[in-house]
């Protein structure tokens, strides 16, 4: 429904971008003002702007659907920075016109310079963002918890978003990075899938790569809000019957990958740590399910032993701390993924990304391994988090 509401706005924004680019290029060279150039530009632009819709509509053949989906994911990022460029340039031109009162010819020259700089910057930022999304980093945190126990290393992954933007080699690289940590525990904090199981490239090979993850106490995961089966149009999910959203292939994939799913469940690891995996509230709402409160989930556990919680969305931090959690492991935010989104996240989440102490509990939120929507990262990073846990007792 939201996609339908925003569709007219999307059309108007793209029409204005076309108008602005043609106006700017027309100022630069007379060849760019010819009918042939304008028609060619409009055809290419229309293909890019319609790629999210065509990728949604085209079902077969799979290679064409995959190509259109990838094109649509890239286009959404390019469009964001084109819109920002237009706003900045037109704002500066308005200011120059008001302050300096330049004549028409002078304004054309200003438009040439500002428009040229803006388009070069758009290209540079987008190309950087595309390359940066595939650059994997390892982020380290050290925390000290009350109680007795041996130090342990926890590898935290989240937001793999296995789908049209996934490269099998990238997942294999991430697995190797985790194995190099020699972690005691590997945790995947939700959004393993990207709504469409069919979008996963080489699912058998990716499952085999994940099955090769090594750790002392195992690999555990919780569900995220995208771990349901729903078609996606330009980042917006298309509603289907509740029965169709719970795709059994997703759980089968996790079993094949040797990943233990915890859905409002707890296990005690070999070192005595109690590990709890929470259901995701957004996923449960779509499936007509409910998740337990922090109090109800943690009450049966031994308060003398450490409690680690996997919760896809970093919500209810105060409630989890009050219920006795020592470490909360989350993802979901992507740290905003693309500027200026990273500036907005602190307004939405108490811990948008990083390590934060909440009462007697630590909250660790990763910016994620994969991407959602635009296949870019600007101002953020794709990461695996390594947490060294010390015990004070």
mmCIF file of N, CA and C in Angstrom, residues 139-145 151-154 327 354-357 362-364 385-391:
data_model
loop_
_atom_site.group_PDB
_atom_site.id
_atom_site.type_symbol
_atom_site.label_atom_id
_atom_site.label_comp_id
_atom_site.label_asym_id
_atom_site.label_seq_id
_atom_site.Cartn_x
_atom_site.Cartn_y
_atom_site.Cartn_z
ATOM 1 N N UNK A 139 35.411 -5.452 13.429
ATOM 2 C CA UNK A 139 35.366 -4.442 14.489
ATOM 3 C C UNK A 139 35.502 -5.148 15.829
ATOM 4 N N UNK A 140 36.380 -4.631 16.688
ATOM 5 C CA UNK A 140 36.663 -5.261 17.979
ATOM 6 C C UNK A 140 36.087 -4.458 19.137
ATOM 7 N N UNK A 141 35.489 -5.179 20.086
ATOM 8 C CA UNK A 141 35.054 -4.589 21.356
ATOM 9 C C UNK A 141 35.533 -5.498 22.482
ATOM 10 N N UNK A 142 35.831 -4.900 23.615
ATOM 11 C CA UNK A 142 36.165 -5.656 24.833
ATOM 12 C C UNK A 142 35.213 -5.234 25.932
ATOM 13 N N UNK A 143 34.627 -6.204 26.614
ATOM 14 C CA UNK A 143 33.728 -5.898 27.716
ATOM 15 C C UNK A 143 34.092 -6.771 28.913
ATOM 16 N N UNK A 144 33.766 -6.300 30.088
ATOM 17 C CA UNK A 144 34.000 -7.054 31.316
ATOM 18 C C UNK A 144 32.683 -7.220 32.051
ATOM 19 N N UNK A 145 32.337 -8.476 32.337
ATOM 20 C CA UNK A 145 31.092 -8.797 33.015
ATOM 21 C C UNK A 145 31.371 -9.301 34.421
ATOM 22 N N UNK A 151 37.749 -16.093 29.968
ATOM 23 C CA UNK A 151 37.517 -15.166 28.860
ATOM 24 C C UNK A 151 37.039 -15.936 27.632
ATOM 25 N N UNK A 152 36.198 -15.282 26.837
ATOM 26 C CA UNK A 152 35.692 -15.929 25.626
ATOM 27 C C UNK A 152 35.567 -14.906 24.500
ATOM 28 N N UNK A 153 35.601 -15.391 23.277
ATOM 29 C CA UNK A 153 35.463 -14.553 22.091
ATOM 30 C C UNK A 153 34.146 -14.868 21.404
ATOM 31 N N UNK A 154 33.371 -13.824 21.163
ATOM 32 C CA UNK A 154 32.082 -13.966 20.484
ATOM 33 C C UNK A 154 32.173 -13.272 19.130
ATOM 34 N N UNK A 327 24.513 -9.285 28.224
ATOM 35 C CA UNK A 327 24.986 -8.873 26.904
ATOM 36 C C UNK A 327 23.863 -9.064 25.897
ATOM 37 N N UNK A 354 27.404 -0.001 17.544
ATOM 38 C CA UNK A 354 28.534 0.073 18.461
ATOM 39 C C UNK A 354 28.257 -0.637 19.766
ATOM 40 N N UNK A 355 29.006 -0.268 20.789
ATOM 41 C CA UNK A 355 28.908 -0.888 22.110
ATOM 42 C C UNK A 355 28.466 0.157 23.123
ATOM 43 N N UNK A 356 27.378 -0.140 23.839
ATOM 44 C CA UNK A 356 26.802 0.806 24.797
ATOM 45 C C UNK A 356 26.462 0.058 26.073
ATOM 46 N N UNK A 357 26.818 0.648 27.216
ATOM 47 C CA UNK A 357 26.440 0.041 28.490
ATOM 48 C C UNK A 357 25.104 0.609 28.935
ATOM 49 N N UNK A 362 25.580 -4.815 28.590
ATOM 50 C CA UNK A 362 26.186 -4.237 27.399
ATOM 51 C C UNK A 362 25.303 -4.545 26.189
ATOM 52 N N UNK A 363 25.077 -3.520 25.389
ATOM 53 C CA UNK A 363 24.389 -3.683 24.109
ATOM 54 C C UNK A 363 25.415 -3.516 23.004
ATOM 55 N N UNK A 364 25.534 -4.529 22.137
ATOM 56 C CA UNK A 364 26.425 -4.453 20.985
ATOM 57 C C UNK A 364 25.576 -4.574 19.723
ATOM 58 N N UNK A 385 31.686 -8.361 13.892
ATOM 59 C CA UNK A 385 32.111 -7.847 15.196
ATOM 60 C C UNK A 385 32.739 -8.976 16.012
ATOM 61 N N UNK A 386 33.901 -8.689 16.569
ATOM 62 C CA UNK A 386 34.567 -9.619 17.480
ATOM 63 C C UNK A 386 34.508 -9.023 18.892
ATOM 64 N N UNK A 387 33.875 -9.733 19.797
ATOM 65 C CA UNK A 387 33.715 -9.253 21.173
ATOM 66 C C UNK A 387 34.540 -10.144 22.096
ATOM 67 N N UNK A 388 35.489 -9.540 22.784
ATOM 68 C CA UNK A 388 36.266 -10.266 23.780
ATOM 69 C C UNK A 388 35.595 -10.028 25.130
ATOM 70 N N UNK A 389 35.112 -11.109 25.736
ATOM 71 C CA UNK A 389 34.381 -11.010 27.001
ATOM 72 C C UNK A 389 35.280 -11.455 28.149
ATOM 73 N N UNK A 390 35.496 -10.538 29.092
ATOM 74 C CA UNK A 390 36.243 -10.847 30.317
ATOM 75 C C UNK A 390 35.248 -10.988 31.474
ATOM 76 N N UNK A 391 35.591 -11.804 32.433
ATOM 77 C CA UNK A 391 34.766 -11.951 33.622
ATOM 78 C C UNK A 391 35.558 -11.494 34.838
#
